[in-house]
PDB file of C-alpha atoms in Angstrom:
ATOM      1  CA  UNK A 265    -167.989  59.999 -94.368  1.00 88.00           C
ATOM      2  CA  UNK A 266    -167.113  57.660 -97.213  1.00 90.00           C
ATOM      3  CA  UNK A 267    -166.122  54.020 -97.401  1.00 91.00           C
ATOM      4  CA  UNK A 268    -163.288  53.551 -99.869  1.00 92.00           C
ATOM      5  CA  UNK A 269    -161.155  50.527-100.587  1.00 90.00           C
ATOM      6  CA  UNK A 270    -158.552  52.485-102.553  1.00 95.00           C
ATOM      7  CA  UNK A 271    -156.033  53.560 -99.930  1.00 96.00           C
ATOM      8  CA  UNK A 272    -154.433  56.172-102.179  1.00 96.00           C
ATOM      9  CA  UNK A 273    -157.749  57.786-103.063  1.00 96.00           C
ATOM     10  CA  UNK A 274    -158.782  57.838 -99.419  1.00 96.00           C
ATOM     11  CA  UNK A 275    -155.459  59.344 -98.333  1.00 97.00           C
ATOM     12  CA  UNK A 276    -155.798  62.071-100.957  1.00 95.00           C
ATOM     13  CA  UNK A 277    -159.231  63.256 -99.807  1.00 95.00           C
ATOM     14  CA  UNK A 278    -159.689  62.264 -96.161  1.00 96.00           C
ATOM     15  CA  UNK A 279    -158.936  64.272 -93.051  1.00 96.00           C
ATOM     16  CA  UNK A 280    -159.108  61.108 -90.951  1.00 98.00           C
ATOM     17  CA  UNK A 281    -158.760  57.484 -92.014  1.00 97.00           C
ATOM     18  CA  UNK A 282    -159.968  54.392 -90.183  1.00 97.00           C
ATOM     19  CA  UNK A 283    -158.536  50.923 -90.785  1.00 97.00           C
ATOM     20  CA  UNK A 284    -160.543  47.897 -89.696  1.00 96.00           C
ATOM     21  CA  UNK A 285    -159.307  44.331 -89.294  1.00 96.00           C
ATOM     22  CA  UNK A 286    -161.545  41.411 -88.369  1.00 96.00           C
ATOM     23  CA  UNK A 287    -164.313  43.827 -87.346  1.00 96.00           C
ATOM     24  CA  UNK A 288    -162.116  45.787 -84.949  1.00 97.00           C
ATOM     25  CA  UNK A 289    -160.437  49.160 -85.181  1.00 97.00           C
ATOM     26  CA  UNK A 290    -156.822  48.664 -86.256  1.00 97.00           C
ATOM     27  CA  UNK A 291    -155.740  52.285 -86.794  1.00 97.00           C
ATOM     28  CA  UNK A 292    -157.227  55.742 -87.116  1.00 98.00           C
ATOM     29  CA  UNK A 293    -155.943  59.252 -87.613  1.00 98.00           C
ATOM     30  CA  UNK A 294    -154.731  61.633 -90.287  1.00 98.00           C
ATOM     31  CA  UNK A 295    -153.482  59.911 -93.456  1.00 97.00           C
ATOM     32  CA  UNK A 296    -149.915  61.085 -92.848  1.00 96.00           C
ATOM     33  CA  UNK A 297    -149.875  59.232 -89.536  1.00 97.00           C
ATOM     34  CA  UNK A 298    -151.725  56.005 -90.294  1.00 97.00           C
ATOM     35  CA  UNK A 299    -150.830  55.225 -93.912  1.00 98.00           C
ATOM     36  CA  UNK A 300    -147.480  53.539 -93.469  1.00 97.00           C
ATOM     37  CA  UNK A 301    -145.862  50.217 -94.305  1.00 97.00           C
ATOM     38  CA  UNK A 302    -146.493  48.781 -90.834  1.00 97.00           C
ATOM     39  CA  UNK A 303    -150.240  49.506 -90.910  1.00 97.00           C
ATOM     40  CA  UNK A 304    -150.603  48.127 -94.431  1.00 96.00           C
ATOM     41  CA  UNK A 305    -148.747  44.941 -93.413  1.00 96.00           C
ATOM     42  CA  UNK A 306    -150.690  44.505 -90.174  1.00 97.00           C
ATOM     43  CA  UNK A 307    -154.138  45.148 -91.647  1.00 96.00           C
ATOM     44  CA  UNK A 308    -153.850  43.651 -95.136  1.00 95.00           C
ATOM     45  CA  UNK A 309    -150.870  41.302 -94.899  1.00 95.00           C
ATOM     46  CA  UNK A 310    -149.247  43.116 -97.816  1.00 94.00           C
ATOM     47  CA  UNK A 311    -145.689  44.377 -98.076  1.00 96.00           C
ATOM     48  CA  UNK A 312    -145.844  47.984 -99.218  1.00 96.00           C
ATOM     49  CA  UNK A 313    -143.723  51.040 -99.666  1.00 97.00           C
ATOM     50  CA  UNK A 314    -145.331  54.351 -98.753  1.00 97.00           C
ATOM     51  CA  UNK A 315    -143.974  57.504-100.372  1.00 97.00           C
ATOM     52  CA  UNK A 316    -145.044  61.127-100.355  1.00 96.00           C
ATOM     53  CA  UNK A 317    -147.071  62.210-103.368  1.00 94.00           C
ATOM     54  CA  UNK A 318    -144.972  64.981-104.971  1.00 93.00           C
ATOM     55  CA  UNK A 319    -148.055  66.975-105.981  1.00 92.00           C
ATOM     56  CA  UNK A 320    -149.999  67.233-102.739  1.00 91.00           C
ATOM     57  CA  UNK A 321    -147.773  65.656-100.072  1.00 94.00           C
ATOM     58  CA  UNK A 322    -150.240  62.922 -99.151  1.00 96.00           C
ATOM     59  CA  UNK A 323    -149.017  59.377 -98.529  1.00 98.00           C
ATOM     60  CA  UNK A 324    -149.043  57.110-101.578  1.00 97.00           C
ATOM     61  CA  UNK A 325    -148.954  53.346-101.107  1.00 96.00           C
ATOM     62  CA  UNK A 326    -147.104  51.065-103.524  1.00 96.00           C
ATOM     63  CA  UNK A 327    -147.630  47.314-103.090  1.00 92.00           C
ATOM     64  CA  UNK A 328    -144.441  45.267-103.237  1.00 88.00           C
ATOM     65  CA  UNK A 329    -144.190  41.664-104.412  1.00 80.00           C
TER      66      UNK A 329
END
């Protein structure tokens, strides 16, 4: 188990990710299922685009203005 605040690093190395919001579980599962624009918006209030990393196929989050 590791606690990381870099979503892209976590998605690259984790088998399962857990997102917390206000002390409660917001999402959990494999990175390919939980790292998406909706989760990022709901948990962090940030508009993001999530693409597939061309090297390893993991999700890669890009914050949008």
